[in-house]
mmCIF file of C-alpha atoms in Angstrom:
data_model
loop_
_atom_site.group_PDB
_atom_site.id
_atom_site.type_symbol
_atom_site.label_atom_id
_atom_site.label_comp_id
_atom_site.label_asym_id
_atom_site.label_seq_id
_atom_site.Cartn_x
_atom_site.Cartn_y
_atom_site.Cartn_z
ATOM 1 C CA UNK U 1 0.000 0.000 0.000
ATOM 2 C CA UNK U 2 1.420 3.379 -0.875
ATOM 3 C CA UNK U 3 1.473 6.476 1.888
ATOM 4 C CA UNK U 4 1.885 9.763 0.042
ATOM 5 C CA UNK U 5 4.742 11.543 2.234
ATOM 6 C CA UNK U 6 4.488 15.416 1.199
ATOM 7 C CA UNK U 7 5.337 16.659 4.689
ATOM 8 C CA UNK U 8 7.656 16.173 7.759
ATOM 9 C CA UNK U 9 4.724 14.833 9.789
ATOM 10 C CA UNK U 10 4.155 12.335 7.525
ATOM 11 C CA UNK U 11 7.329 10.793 7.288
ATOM 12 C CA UNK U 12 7.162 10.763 11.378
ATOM 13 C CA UNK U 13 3.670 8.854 11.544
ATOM 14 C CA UNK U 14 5.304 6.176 9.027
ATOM 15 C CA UNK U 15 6.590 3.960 11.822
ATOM 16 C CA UNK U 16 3.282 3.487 13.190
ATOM 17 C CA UNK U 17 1.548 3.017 9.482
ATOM 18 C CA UNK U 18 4.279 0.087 9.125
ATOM 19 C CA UNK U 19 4.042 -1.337 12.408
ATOM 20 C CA UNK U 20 0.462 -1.620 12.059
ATOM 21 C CA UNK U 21 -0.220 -2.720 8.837
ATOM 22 C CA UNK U 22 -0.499 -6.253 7.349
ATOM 23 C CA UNK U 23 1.289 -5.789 4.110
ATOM 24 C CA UNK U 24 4.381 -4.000 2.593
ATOM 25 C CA UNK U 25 4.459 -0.124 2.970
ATOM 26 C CA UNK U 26 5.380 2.446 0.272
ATOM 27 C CA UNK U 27 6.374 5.895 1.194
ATOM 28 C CA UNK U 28 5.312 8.166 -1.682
ATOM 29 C CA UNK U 29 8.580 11.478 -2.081
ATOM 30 C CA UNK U 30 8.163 13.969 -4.758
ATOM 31 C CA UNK U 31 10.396 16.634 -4.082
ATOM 32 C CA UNK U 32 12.364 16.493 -0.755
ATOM 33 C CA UNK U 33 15.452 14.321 -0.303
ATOM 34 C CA UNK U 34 15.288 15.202 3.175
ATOM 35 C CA UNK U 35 11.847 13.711 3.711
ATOM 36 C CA UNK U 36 12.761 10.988 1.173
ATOM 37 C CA UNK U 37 15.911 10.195 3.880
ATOM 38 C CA UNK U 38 13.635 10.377 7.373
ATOM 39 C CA UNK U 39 11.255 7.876 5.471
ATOM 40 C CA UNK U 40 13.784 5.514 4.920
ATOM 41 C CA UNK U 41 14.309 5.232 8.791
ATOM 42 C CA UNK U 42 10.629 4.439 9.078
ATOM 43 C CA UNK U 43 11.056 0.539 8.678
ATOM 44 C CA UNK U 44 8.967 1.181 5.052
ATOM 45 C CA UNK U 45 9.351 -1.522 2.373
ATOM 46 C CA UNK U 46 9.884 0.589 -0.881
ATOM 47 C CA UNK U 47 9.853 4.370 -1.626
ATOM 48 C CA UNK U 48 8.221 5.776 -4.887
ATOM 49 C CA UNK U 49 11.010 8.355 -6.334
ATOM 50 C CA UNK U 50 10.180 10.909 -9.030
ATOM 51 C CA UNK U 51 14.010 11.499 -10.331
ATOM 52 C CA UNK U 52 12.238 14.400 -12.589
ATOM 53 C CA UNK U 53 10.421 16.338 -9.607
ATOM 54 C CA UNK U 54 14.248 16.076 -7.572
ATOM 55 C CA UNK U 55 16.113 16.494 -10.670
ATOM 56 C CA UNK U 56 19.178 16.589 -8.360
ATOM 57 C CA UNK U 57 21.786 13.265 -9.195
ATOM 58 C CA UNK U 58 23.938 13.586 -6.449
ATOM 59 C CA UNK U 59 20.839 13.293 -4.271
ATOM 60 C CA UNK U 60 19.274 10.415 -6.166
ATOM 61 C CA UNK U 61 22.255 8.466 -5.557
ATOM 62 C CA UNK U 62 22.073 9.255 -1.917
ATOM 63 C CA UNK U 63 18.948 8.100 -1.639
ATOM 64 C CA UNK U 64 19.609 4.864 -3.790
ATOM 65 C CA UNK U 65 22.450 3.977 -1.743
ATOM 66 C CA UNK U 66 20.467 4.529 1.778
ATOM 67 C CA UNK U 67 18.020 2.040 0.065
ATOM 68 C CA UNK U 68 20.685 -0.727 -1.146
ATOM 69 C CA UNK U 69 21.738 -0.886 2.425
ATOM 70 C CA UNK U 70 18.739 -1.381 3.950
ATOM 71 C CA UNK U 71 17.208 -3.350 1.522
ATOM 72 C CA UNK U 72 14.034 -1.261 0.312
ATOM 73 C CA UNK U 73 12.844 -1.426 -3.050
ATOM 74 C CA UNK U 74 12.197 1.539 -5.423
ATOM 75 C CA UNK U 75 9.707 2.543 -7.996
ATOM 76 C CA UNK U 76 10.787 5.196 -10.251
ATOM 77 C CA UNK U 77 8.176 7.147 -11.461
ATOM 78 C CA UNK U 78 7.857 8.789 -14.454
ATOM 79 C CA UNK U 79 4.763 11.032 -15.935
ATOM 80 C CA UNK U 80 3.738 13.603 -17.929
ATOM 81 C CA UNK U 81 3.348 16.380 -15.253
ATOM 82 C CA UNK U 82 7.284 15.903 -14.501
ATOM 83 C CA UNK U 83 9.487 15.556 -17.421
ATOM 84 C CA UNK U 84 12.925 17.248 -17.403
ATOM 85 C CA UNK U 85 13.160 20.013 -19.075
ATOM 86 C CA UNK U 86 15.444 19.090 -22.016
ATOM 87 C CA UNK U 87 12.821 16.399 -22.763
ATOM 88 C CA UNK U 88 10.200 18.945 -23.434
ATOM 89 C CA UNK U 89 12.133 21.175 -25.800
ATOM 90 C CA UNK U 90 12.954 18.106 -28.081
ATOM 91 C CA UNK U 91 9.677 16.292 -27.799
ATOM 92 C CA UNK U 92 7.448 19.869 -27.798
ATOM 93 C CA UNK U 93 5.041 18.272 -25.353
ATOM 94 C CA UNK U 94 4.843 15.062 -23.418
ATOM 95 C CA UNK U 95 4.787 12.566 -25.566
ATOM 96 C CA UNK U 96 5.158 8.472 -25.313
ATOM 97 C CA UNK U 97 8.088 9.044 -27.338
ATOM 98 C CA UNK U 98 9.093 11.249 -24.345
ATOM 99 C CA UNK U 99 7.920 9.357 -21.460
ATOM 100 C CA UNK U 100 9.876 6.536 -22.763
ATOM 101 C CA UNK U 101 13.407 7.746 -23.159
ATOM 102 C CA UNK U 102 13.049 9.526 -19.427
ATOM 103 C CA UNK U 103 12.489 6.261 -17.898
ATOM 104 C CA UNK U 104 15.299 4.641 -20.029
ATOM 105 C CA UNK U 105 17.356 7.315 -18.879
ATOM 106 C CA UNK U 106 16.594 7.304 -15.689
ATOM 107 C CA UNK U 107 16.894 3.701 -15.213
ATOM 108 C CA UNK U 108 20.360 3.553 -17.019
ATOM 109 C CA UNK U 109 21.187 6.015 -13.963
ATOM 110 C CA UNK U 110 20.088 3.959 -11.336
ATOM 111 C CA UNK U 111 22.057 1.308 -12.809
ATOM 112 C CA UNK U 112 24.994 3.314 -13.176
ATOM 113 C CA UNK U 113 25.234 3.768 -9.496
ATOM 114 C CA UNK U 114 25.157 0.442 -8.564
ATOM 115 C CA UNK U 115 21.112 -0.262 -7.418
ATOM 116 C CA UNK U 116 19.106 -2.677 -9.153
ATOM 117 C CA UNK U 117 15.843 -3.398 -6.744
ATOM 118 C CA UNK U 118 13.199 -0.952 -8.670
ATOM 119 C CA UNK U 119 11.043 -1.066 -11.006
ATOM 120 C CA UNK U 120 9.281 1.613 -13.769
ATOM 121 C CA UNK U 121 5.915 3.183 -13.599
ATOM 122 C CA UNK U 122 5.708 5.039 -16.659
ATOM 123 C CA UNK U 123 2.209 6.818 -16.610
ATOM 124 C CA UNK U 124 -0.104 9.697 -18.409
ATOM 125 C CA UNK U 125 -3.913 10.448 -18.174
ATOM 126 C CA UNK U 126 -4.223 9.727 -21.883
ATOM 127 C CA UNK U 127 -4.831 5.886 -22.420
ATOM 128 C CA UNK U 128 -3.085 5.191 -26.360
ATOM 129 C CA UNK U 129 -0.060 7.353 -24.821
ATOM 130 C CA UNK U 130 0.558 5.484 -22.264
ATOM 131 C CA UNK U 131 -0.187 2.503 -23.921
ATOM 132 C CA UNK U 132 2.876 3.392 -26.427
ATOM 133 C CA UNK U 133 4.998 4.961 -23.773
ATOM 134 C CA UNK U 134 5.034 1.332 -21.894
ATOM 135 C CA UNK U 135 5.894 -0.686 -25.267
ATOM 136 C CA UNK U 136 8.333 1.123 -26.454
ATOM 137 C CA UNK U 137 9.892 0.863 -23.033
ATOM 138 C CA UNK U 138 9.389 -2.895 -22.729
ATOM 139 C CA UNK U 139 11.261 -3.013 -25.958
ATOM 140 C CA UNK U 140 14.341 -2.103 -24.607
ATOM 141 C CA UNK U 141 14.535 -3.364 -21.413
ATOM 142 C CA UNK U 142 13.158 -6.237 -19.060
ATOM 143 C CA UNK U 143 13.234 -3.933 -16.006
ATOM 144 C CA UNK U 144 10.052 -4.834 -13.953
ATOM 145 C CA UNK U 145 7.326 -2.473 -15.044
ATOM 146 C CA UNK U 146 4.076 -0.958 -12.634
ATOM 147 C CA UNK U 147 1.191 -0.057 -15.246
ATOM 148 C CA UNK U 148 -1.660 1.922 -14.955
ATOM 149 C CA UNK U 149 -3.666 5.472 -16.007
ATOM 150 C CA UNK U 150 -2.585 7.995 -14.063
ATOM 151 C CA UNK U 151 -5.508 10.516 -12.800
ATOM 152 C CA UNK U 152 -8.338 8.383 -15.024
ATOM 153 C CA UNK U 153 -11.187 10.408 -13.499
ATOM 154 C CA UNK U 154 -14.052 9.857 -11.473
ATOM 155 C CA UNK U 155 -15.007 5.708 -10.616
ATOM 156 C CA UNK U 156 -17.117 5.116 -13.620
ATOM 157 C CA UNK U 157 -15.054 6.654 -16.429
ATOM 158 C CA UNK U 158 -11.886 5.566 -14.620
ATOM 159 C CA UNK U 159 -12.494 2.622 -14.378
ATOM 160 C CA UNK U 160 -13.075 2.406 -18.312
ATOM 161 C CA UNK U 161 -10.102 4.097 -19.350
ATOM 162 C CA UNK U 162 -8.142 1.956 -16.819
ATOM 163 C CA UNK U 163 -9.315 -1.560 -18.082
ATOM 164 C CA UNK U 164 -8.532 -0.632 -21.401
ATOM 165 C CA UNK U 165 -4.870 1.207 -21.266
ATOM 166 C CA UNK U 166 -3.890 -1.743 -18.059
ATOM 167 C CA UNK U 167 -5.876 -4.582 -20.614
ATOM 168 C CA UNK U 168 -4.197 -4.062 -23.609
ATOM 169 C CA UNK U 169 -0.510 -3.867 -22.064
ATOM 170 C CA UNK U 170 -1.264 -7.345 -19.426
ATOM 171 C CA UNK U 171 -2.805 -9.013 -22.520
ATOM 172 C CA UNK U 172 0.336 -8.233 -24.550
ATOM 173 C CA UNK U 173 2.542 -9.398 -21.992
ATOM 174 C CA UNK U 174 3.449 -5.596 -20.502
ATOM 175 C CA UNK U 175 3.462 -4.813 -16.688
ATOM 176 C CA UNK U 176 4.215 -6.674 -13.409
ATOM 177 C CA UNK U 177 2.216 -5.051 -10.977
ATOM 178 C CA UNK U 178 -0.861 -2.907 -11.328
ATOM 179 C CA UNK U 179 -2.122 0.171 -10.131
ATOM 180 C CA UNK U 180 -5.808 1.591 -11.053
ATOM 181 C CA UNK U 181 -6.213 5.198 -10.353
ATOM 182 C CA UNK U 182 -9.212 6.908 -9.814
ATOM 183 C CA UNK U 183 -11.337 9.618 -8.057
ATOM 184 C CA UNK U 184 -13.114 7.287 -5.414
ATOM 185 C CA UNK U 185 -12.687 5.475 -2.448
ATOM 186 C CA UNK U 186 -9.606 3.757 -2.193
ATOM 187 C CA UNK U 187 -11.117 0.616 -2.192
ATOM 188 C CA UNK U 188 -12.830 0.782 -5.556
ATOM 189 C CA UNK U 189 -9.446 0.679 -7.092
ATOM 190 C CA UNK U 190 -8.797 -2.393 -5.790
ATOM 191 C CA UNK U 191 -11.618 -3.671 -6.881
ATOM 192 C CA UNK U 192 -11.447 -2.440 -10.360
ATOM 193 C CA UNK U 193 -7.787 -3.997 -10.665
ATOM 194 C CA UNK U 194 -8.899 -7.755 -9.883
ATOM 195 C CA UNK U 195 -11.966 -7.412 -11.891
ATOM 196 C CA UNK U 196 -9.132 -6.621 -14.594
ATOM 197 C CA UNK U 197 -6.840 -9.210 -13.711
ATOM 198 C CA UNK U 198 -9.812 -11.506 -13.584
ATOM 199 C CA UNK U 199 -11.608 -10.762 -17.117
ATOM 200 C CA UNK U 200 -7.834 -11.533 -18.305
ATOM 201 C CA UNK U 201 -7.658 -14.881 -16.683
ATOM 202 C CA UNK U 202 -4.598 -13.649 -14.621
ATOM 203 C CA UNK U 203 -5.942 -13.720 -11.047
ATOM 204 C CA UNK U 204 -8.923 -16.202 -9.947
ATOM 205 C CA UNK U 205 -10.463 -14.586 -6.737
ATOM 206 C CA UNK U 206 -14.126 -14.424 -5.451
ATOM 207 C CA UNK U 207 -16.799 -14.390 -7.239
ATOM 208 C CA UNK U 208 -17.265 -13.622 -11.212
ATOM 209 C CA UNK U 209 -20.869 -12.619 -12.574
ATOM 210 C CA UNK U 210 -22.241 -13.377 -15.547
ATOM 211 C CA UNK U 211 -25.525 -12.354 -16.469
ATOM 212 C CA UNK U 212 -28.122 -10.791 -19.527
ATOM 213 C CA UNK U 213 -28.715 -7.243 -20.313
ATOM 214 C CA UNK U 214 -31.844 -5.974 -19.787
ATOM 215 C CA UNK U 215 -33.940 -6.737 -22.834
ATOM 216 C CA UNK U 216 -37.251 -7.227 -23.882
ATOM 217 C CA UNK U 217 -37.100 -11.098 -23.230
ATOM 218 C CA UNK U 218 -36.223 -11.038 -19.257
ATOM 219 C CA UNK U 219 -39.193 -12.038 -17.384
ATOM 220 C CA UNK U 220 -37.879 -11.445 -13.634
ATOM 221 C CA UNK U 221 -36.610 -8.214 -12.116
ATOM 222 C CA UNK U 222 -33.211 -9.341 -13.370
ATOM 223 C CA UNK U 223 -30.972 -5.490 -12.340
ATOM 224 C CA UNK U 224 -32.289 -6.091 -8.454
ATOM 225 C CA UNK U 225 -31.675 -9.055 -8.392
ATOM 226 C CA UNK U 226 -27.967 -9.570 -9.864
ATOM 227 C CA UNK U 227 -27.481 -6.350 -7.447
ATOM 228 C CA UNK U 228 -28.602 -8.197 -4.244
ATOM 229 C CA UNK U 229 -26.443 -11.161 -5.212
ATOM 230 C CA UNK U 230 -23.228 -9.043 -5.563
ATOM 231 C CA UNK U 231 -23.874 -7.089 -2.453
ATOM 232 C CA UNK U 232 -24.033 -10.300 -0.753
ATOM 233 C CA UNK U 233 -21.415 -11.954 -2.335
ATOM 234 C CA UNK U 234 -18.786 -9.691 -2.199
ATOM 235 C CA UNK U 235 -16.157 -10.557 0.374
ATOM 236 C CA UNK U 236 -16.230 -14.294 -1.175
ATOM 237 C CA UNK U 237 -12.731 -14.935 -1.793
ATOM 238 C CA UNK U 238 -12.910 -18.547 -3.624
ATOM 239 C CA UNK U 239 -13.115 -18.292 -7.019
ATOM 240 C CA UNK U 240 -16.452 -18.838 -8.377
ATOM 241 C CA UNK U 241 -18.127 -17.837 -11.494
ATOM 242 C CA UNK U 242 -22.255 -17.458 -10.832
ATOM 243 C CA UNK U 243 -24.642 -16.908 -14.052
ATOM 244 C CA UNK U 244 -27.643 -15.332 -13.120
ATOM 245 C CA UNK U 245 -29.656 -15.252 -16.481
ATOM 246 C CA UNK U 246 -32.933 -13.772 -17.318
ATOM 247 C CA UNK U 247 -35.139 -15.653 -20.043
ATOM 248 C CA UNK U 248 -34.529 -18.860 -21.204
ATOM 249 C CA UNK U 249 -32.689 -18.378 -25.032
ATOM 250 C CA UNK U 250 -29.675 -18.081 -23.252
ATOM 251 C CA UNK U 251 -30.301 -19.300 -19.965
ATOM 252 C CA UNK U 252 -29.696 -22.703 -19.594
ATOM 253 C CA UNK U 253 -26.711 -22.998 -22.020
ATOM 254 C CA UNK U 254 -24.727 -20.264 -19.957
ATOM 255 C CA UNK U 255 -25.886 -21.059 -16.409
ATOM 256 C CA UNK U 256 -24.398 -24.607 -17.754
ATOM 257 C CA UNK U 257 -20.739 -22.940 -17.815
ATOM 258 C CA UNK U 258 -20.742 -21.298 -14.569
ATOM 259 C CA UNK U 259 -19.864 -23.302 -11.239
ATOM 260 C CA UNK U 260 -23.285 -22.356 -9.820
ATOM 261 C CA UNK U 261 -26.445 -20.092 -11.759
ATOM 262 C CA UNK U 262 -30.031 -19.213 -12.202
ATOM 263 C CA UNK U 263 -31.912 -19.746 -15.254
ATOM 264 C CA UNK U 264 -34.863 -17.350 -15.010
ATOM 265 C CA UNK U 265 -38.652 -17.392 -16.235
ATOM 266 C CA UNK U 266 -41.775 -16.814 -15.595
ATOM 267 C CA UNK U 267 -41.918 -16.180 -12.075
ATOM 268 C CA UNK U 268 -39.360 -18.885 -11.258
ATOM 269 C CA UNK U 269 -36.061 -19.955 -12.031
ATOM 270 C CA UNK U 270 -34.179 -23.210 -12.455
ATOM 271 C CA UNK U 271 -31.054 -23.568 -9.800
ATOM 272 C CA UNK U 272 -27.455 -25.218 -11.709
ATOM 273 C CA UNK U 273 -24.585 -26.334 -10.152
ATOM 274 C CA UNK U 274 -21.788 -27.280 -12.610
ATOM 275 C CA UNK U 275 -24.728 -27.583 -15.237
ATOM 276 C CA UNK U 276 -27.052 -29.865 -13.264
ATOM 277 C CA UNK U 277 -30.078 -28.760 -12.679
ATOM 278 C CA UNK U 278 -30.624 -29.038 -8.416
ATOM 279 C CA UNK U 279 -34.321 -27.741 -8.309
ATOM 280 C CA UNK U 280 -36.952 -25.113 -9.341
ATOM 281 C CA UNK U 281 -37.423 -22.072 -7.630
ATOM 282 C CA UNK U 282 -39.684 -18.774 -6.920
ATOM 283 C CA UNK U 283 -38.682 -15.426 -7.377
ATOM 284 C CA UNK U 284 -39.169 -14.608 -4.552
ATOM 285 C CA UNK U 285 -36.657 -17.809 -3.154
ATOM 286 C CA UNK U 286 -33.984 -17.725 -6.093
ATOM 287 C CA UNK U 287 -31.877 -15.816 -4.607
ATOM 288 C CA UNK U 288 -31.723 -16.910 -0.867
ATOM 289 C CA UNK U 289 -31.631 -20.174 -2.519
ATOM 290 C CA UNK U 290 -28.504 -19.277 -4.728
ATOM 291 C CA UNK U 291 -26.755 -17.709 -1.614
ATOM 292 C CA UNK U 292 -27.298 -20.812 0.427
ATOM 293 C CA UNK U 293 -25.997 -23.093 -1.864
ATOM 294 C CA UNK U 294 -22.841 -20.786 -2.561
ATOM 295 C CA UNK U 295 -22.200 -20.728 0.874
ATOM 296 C CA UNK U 296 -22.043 -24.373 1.094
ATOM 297 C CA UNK U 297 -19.561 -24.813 -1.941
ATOM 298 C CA UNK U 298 -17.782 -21.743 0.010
ATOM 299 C CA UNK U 299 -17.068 -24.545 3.098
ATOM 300 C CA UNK U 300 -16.431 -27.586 0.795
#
């Protein structure tokens, strides 16, 4: 989990963050080697280092060496609201083109010094940029890279732009760890990132839905109930997927591929596990029914 670090006092409530939390800690520095260095004697994991917003070497490699001794990991960022200077006059504007050869650059510096535990977040708010920025990076290198779209917006359009720019690049083999950004509540990223890894077939966690749009053929309240089953279902960690279809053209036939389903009608549905039918339901039972039974495959 990442900690942005802008100010003294945050750096000094980073012992408690990391003695308190279950997983590995990530201080976030920008501009201040000085907070960067009073992080580093937090007992944090990994720093996030923007080389472009220090833009100071002998610093950098201060800071590198404090984290080769004690072991912390680095991931140097790079985006389009920090390039250096001499990258803008060549480039005209931030480009992928750009992006690109100030994380090659950058990384050819850390190497140059001697550290070797980072790896490269290379990141814009415009998805085919980054998209570029990342492959033409991966070309060149097979330096550990952190994908993702940097400010994508609020959780709906964010979450869009995200699963195509992080989609394309995991699908083409690009990126070893993931980030989704967006205007919401922390946890919604998350969220959105293993609903990406899952549609990809690169993480199997909890529960997968499948179900119908809402056409002219569904013959239950099909939107409630899909909603009630998600609510419901959502801290499910075995990996399940659950079709929940509305009228019968599709129905059976895709309630048949999920581990457990409903195949809806009039008034009723048909219960499936592993595409045997178990009984019939009401609408008003399906999906107390459904829970039940996913709650005992949940214990087998």
């Amino acid at each position: 989990i990442r900690v942005a670090v802008p100010r003294e006092e945050d750096a000094l409530a980073l012992p408690e963050i990391v003695k308190n939390s279950p997983i590995p800690v990530i201080g976030d520095i920008h501009f201040s080697p000085r907070i960067a260095f009073l992080s580093l004697e937090s007992g944090i994991h990994g720093i996030r280092l923007n080389p472009g917003n220090i833009n100071d070497k002998g610093k950098i490699k201060e800071i590198l060496q404090e984290c080769k001794k004690k072991n912390i990991v680095v991931r140097l960022g790079v985006n389009s609201g920090s390039l250096e200077e001499r990258l803008l006059e060549k480039y005209g504007y931030p480009s992928a083109e750009a992006l690109a050869e100030s994380a090659l650059y950058w990384s050819e510096f850390f190497e140059s010094v001697g550290f070797t535990n980072f790896k490269v977040s290379i990141k814009g708010s415009d998805v085919l940029q980054n998209i570029k920025a990342n492959k033409i990076f991966a070309e060149k290198t097979d330096i550990p890279l952190h994908i993702g779209i940097t400010e994508a917006g609020p959780a709906g359009r964010g979450s869009i732009k995200s699963a195509v720019g992080i989609g394309i690049l995991l699908y083409e083999g690009i990126g070893d760890t993931v980030r989704v950004s967006l205007t919401a509540d922390p946890e919604e990223e998350i969220k959105v990132a293993y609903q990406i890894l899952q549609a990809l077939d690169l993480r199997r966690k909890g529960i997968e839905i499948v179900s119908c749009p809402t056409c002219g053929r569904i013959e239950v309240n099909l939107p409630e109930v899909v909603k009630k089953v998600e609510e419901k279902l959502e801290s499910v960690d075995k990996p399940l997927k659950v079709a929940i279809m509305g009228c019968v053209v599709n129905a059976i036939g895709e309630a048949k591929e999920a581990d457990i389903g409903l195949a809806c009608g009039n008034k009723s549905a048909i219960l499936f596990k592993k595409g045997v039918p178990i009984k019939r339901v009401s609408e008003e039972e399906m999906v107390e029914e459904l829970l039940n039974e996913i709650q005992r495959m949940d214990n087998e």
